[in-house]
Coordinates of C-alpha atoms in Angstrom, one line a residue:
N73 CA 45.2 74.6 -88.7
M74 CA 46.0 70.9 -88.8
L75 CA 44.0 70.2 -85.6
R76 CA 40.8 71.8 -87.0
P77 CA 39.3 72.4 -83.5
E78 CA 36.1 73.8 -84.9
S79 CA 35.4 71.0 -87.5
N80 CA 32.9 68.3 -86.8
L81 CA 34.1 64.9 -85.8
K82 CA 33.3 62.0 -88.1
R83 CA 32.5 58.6 -86.6
A84 CA 35.7 57.1 -87.9
E85 CA 37.8 60.0 -86.4
M86 CA 36.1 59.5 -83.1
A87 CA 37.0 55.8 -83.2
A88 CA 40.6 56.7 -83.9
I89 CA 40.7 59.2 -81.0
I90 CA 39.2 56.8 -78.5
N91 CA 41.4 53.9 -79.6
R92 CA 44.6 56.0 -79.2
A93 CA 43.5 57.5 -75.8
F94 CA 42.7 54.0 -74.4
G95 CA 45.5 52.2 -76.1
A96 CA 43.2 49.8 -78.0
A97 CA 45.3 46.9 -79.4
Q98 CA 42.9 44.1 -80.2
S99 CA 40.8 43.8 -83.4
A100 CA 37.4 42.3 -84.2
D101 CA 36.1 40.9 -87.4
I102 CA 34.2 43.7 -89.1
S103 CA 33.4 42.0 -92.4
A104 CA 29.7 42.4 -91.6
F105 CA 29.9 46.2 -92.1
K106 CA 29.4 46.8 -95.8
D107 CA 30.5 50.5 -95.6
V108 CA 34.0 49.9 -94.1
P109 CA 36.3 49.2 -97.0
K110 CA 39.5 47.3 -96.3
T111 CA 41.5 50.0 -98.1
A112 CA 40.1 52.9 -95.9
W113 CA 42.5 54.6 -93.5
F114 CA 40.0 53.9 -90.7
Y115 CA 39.6 50.1 -91.3
A116 CA 42.0 49.1 -88.4
D117 CA 40.5 51.7 -86.1
I118 CA 36.9 50.4 -86.7
E119 CA 38.2 46.8 -86.1
K120 CA 39.6 48.0 -82.7
A121 CA 36.6 50.1 -81.8
V122 CA 34.2 47.2 -82.4
K123 CA 36.5 44.9 -80.3
M124 CA 36.6 47.4 -77.5
G125 CA 32.8 47.7 -77.6
T126 CA 32.8 51.5 -78.1
F127 CA 31.2 51.2 -81.6
E128 CA 28.5 48.7 -82.5
G129 CA 27.2 49.9 -85.9
D130 CA 23.5 50.7 -86.4
G131 CA 22.1 47.2 -86.5
A132 CA 21.6 47.4 -90.3
G133 CA 25.1 46.2 -91.2
T134 CA 26.5 49.7 -91.5
M135 CA 28.9 51.7 -89.4
R136 CA 28.6 55.1 -91.2
P137 CA 32.3 55.9 -90.7
E138 CA 32.3 59.1 -92.8
S139 CA 29.1 60.5 -91.1
P140 CA 29.5 63.3 -88.6
I141 CA 29.1 61.9 -85.1
T142 CA 26.2 63.3 -83.1
R143 CA 26.7 64.5 -79.6
Q144 CA 24.7 61.6 -78.0
E145 CA 26.7 59.1 -80.1
A146 CA 30.0 60.7 -78.9
F147 CA 28.9 60.7 -75.3
I148 CA 27.9 57.1 -75.4
V149 CA 31.1 56.0 -77.1
L150 CA 33.0 57.6 -74.2
A151 CA 30.6 56.1 -71.6
R152 CA 31.3 52.7 -73.1
A153 CA 35.1 53.3 -73.2
I154 CA 35.2 54.2 -69.5
K155 CA 32.8 51.3 -68.7
L156 CA 30.3 53.7 -67.0
M157 CA 27.3 51.9 -65.6
D158 CA 23.9 53.1 -67.0
G159 CA 22.3 55.9 -65.1
D160 CA 18.7 56.8 -64.3
A161 CA 17.1 58.6 -67.2
V162 CA 15.3 60.9 -64.7
V163 CA 18.6 62.9 -64.6
L164 CA 17.8 64.1 -68.1
D165 CA 14.6 65.8 -67.0
K166 CA 16.4 69.1 -66.3
F167 CA 17.1 69.5 -70.1
S168 CA 14.4 71.1 -72.2
D169 CA 15.3 68.9 -75.2
K170 CA 15.4 65.5 -73.3
D171 CA 12.8 64.1 -75.7
L172 CA 15.3 64.3 -78.6
V173 CA 17.6 61.8 -76.8
A174 CA 17.4 58.4 -78.6
E175 CA 16.0 55.6 -76.5
W176 CA 19.3 53.6 -76.7
A177 CA 21.2 56.7 -75.5
K178 CA 19.1 57.7 -72.4
K179 CA 20.6 55.6 -69.7
P180 CA 24.3 55.9 -70.6
L181 CA 23.8 59.6 -71.3
A182 CA 22.2 59.9 -67.8
A183 CA 25.3 58.3 -66.3
M184 CA 27.5 60.9 -68.1
V185 CA 25.4 63.8 -66.8
A186 CA 25.2 62.4 -63.3
A187 CA 29.0 62.0 -63.2
G188 CA 29.4 65.6 -64.3
Y189 CA 31.1 64.8 -67.6
V190 CA 28.3 66.3 -69.7
N191 CA 26.7 69.5 -68.6
G192 CA 24.7 70.6 -71.7
A193 CA 24.4 74.3 -72.6
D194 CA 21.6 76.7 -71.9
G195 CA 19.5 73.9 -70.4
K196 CA 19.9 71.8 -73.6
L197 CA 21.8 68.6 -74.5
N198 CA 21.5 69.1 -78.3
P199 CA 21.8 65.3 -78.6
T200 CA 21.3 65.1 -82.4
S201 CA 23.6 68.0 -83.2
T202 CA 27.2 67.4 -84.4
I203 CA 30.1 67.8 -82.1
S204 CA 33.3 69.6 -82.8
R205 CA 36.8 68.3 -82.0
Q206 CA 37.1 71.1 -79.4
E207 CA 33.8 70.3 -77.7
F208 CA 34.7 66.6 -77.5
A209 CA 38.1 67.4 -76.1
Q210 CA 36.4 69.2 -73.3
V211 CA 34.1 66.1 -72.5
M212 CA 37.2 63.9 -72.7
Y213 CA 39.0 66.2 -70.2
N214 CA 35.9 66.2 -67.9
A215 CA 36.0 62.4 -67.9
V216 CA 39.7 61.6 -67.7
K217 CA 42.0 64.0 -65.9
A218 CA 45.3 62.1 -66.5
Y219 CA 46.7 59.8 -69.1
I220 CA 49.7 57.7 -68.2
S221 CA 51.1 56.6 -71.5
K222 CA 54.8 56.3 -70.7
S223 CA 56.4 53.4 -68.8
G224 CA 57.9 54.3 -65.4
T225 CA 56.9 55.1 -61.8
V226 CA 54.2 57.7 -61.2
T227 CA 54.0 59.3 -57.7
E228 CA 51.5 62.1 -58.4
V229 CA 48.1 62.2 -60.1
P230 CA 45.4 64.9 -60.3
V231 CA 42.0 64.5 -58.7
G232 CA 39.7 62.6 -61.1
N233 CA 39.8 59.6 -63.3
V234 CA 43.2 58.3 -64.3
M235 CA 43.9 56.2 -67.4
V236 CA 46.9 53.9 -67.8
N237 CA 47.3 52.9 -71.4
T238 CA 50.7 51.3 -71.7
D239 CA 52.6 48.6 -69.8
G240 CA 55.5 49.0 -67.4
V241 CA 53.8 51.5 -65.2
T242 CA 54.1 51.6 -61.4
L243 CA 51.7 53.8 -59.4
K244 CA 53.5 54.4 -56.1
N245 CA 52.0 56.1 -53.0
V246 CA 49.2 57.7 -54.9
T247 CA 45.6 58.1 -53.9
I248 CA 43.2 58.1 -56.9
K249 CA 40.2 60.2 -56.2
G250 CA 38.1 58.8 -59.1
D251 CA 38.4 55.7 -61.2
L252 CA 41.5 54.0 -62.4
I253 CA 41.0 53.0 -66.0
V254 CA 43.3 50.3 -67.3
G255 CA 43.5 50.6 -71.1
D256 CA 43.9 47.9 -73.6
G257 CA 47.5 49.1 -74.2
V258 CA 48.6 47.5 -71.0
G259 CA 48.0 44.2 -72.7
D260 CA 49.9 41.3 -71.2
G261 CA 52.5 43.6 -69.8
D262 CA 53.2 44.7 -66.2
F263 CA 51.2 47.2 -64.3
I264 CA 52.0 47.6 -60.6
L265 CA 50.0 49.3 -57.9

């Protein structure tokens, strides 16, 4: 199975998925990260992810692109991508393993839980566990209900957050019950409401 739904997402794969979903187009200088070789397939994706602000590295000059991404890292990347405001960490109190959540992840993860994008399982968040492609796809679906990635006029959207990630899109006579997310892919092009 080429999609490998059960396999764990690596950090670089996560960057690539988010970049494509949000139409990331601009690049940052990532020469400071010693573990991202220019020849790697993910070099351009890490450049875009850093520019977009979804990936920041670990503060020690490394990005760990080949490491499996943890659940809390994945949730925070998505929170940054949809520009979710930090939540109140008290929301995490209902999870028996809330003490495993890293300090830097508490407020953005609380926002993801409060918004209903992350629900946990059996009263746990399992923040330090890995996340499979399939599990992350579910969180992405919870957060973004529609992707508009073809130019043209759109007259119907589902309830929930809507992402526009290309130019030449017109939203006509639609009510968005959620957030409208304008992706990098719109660039300097036209987007009409």
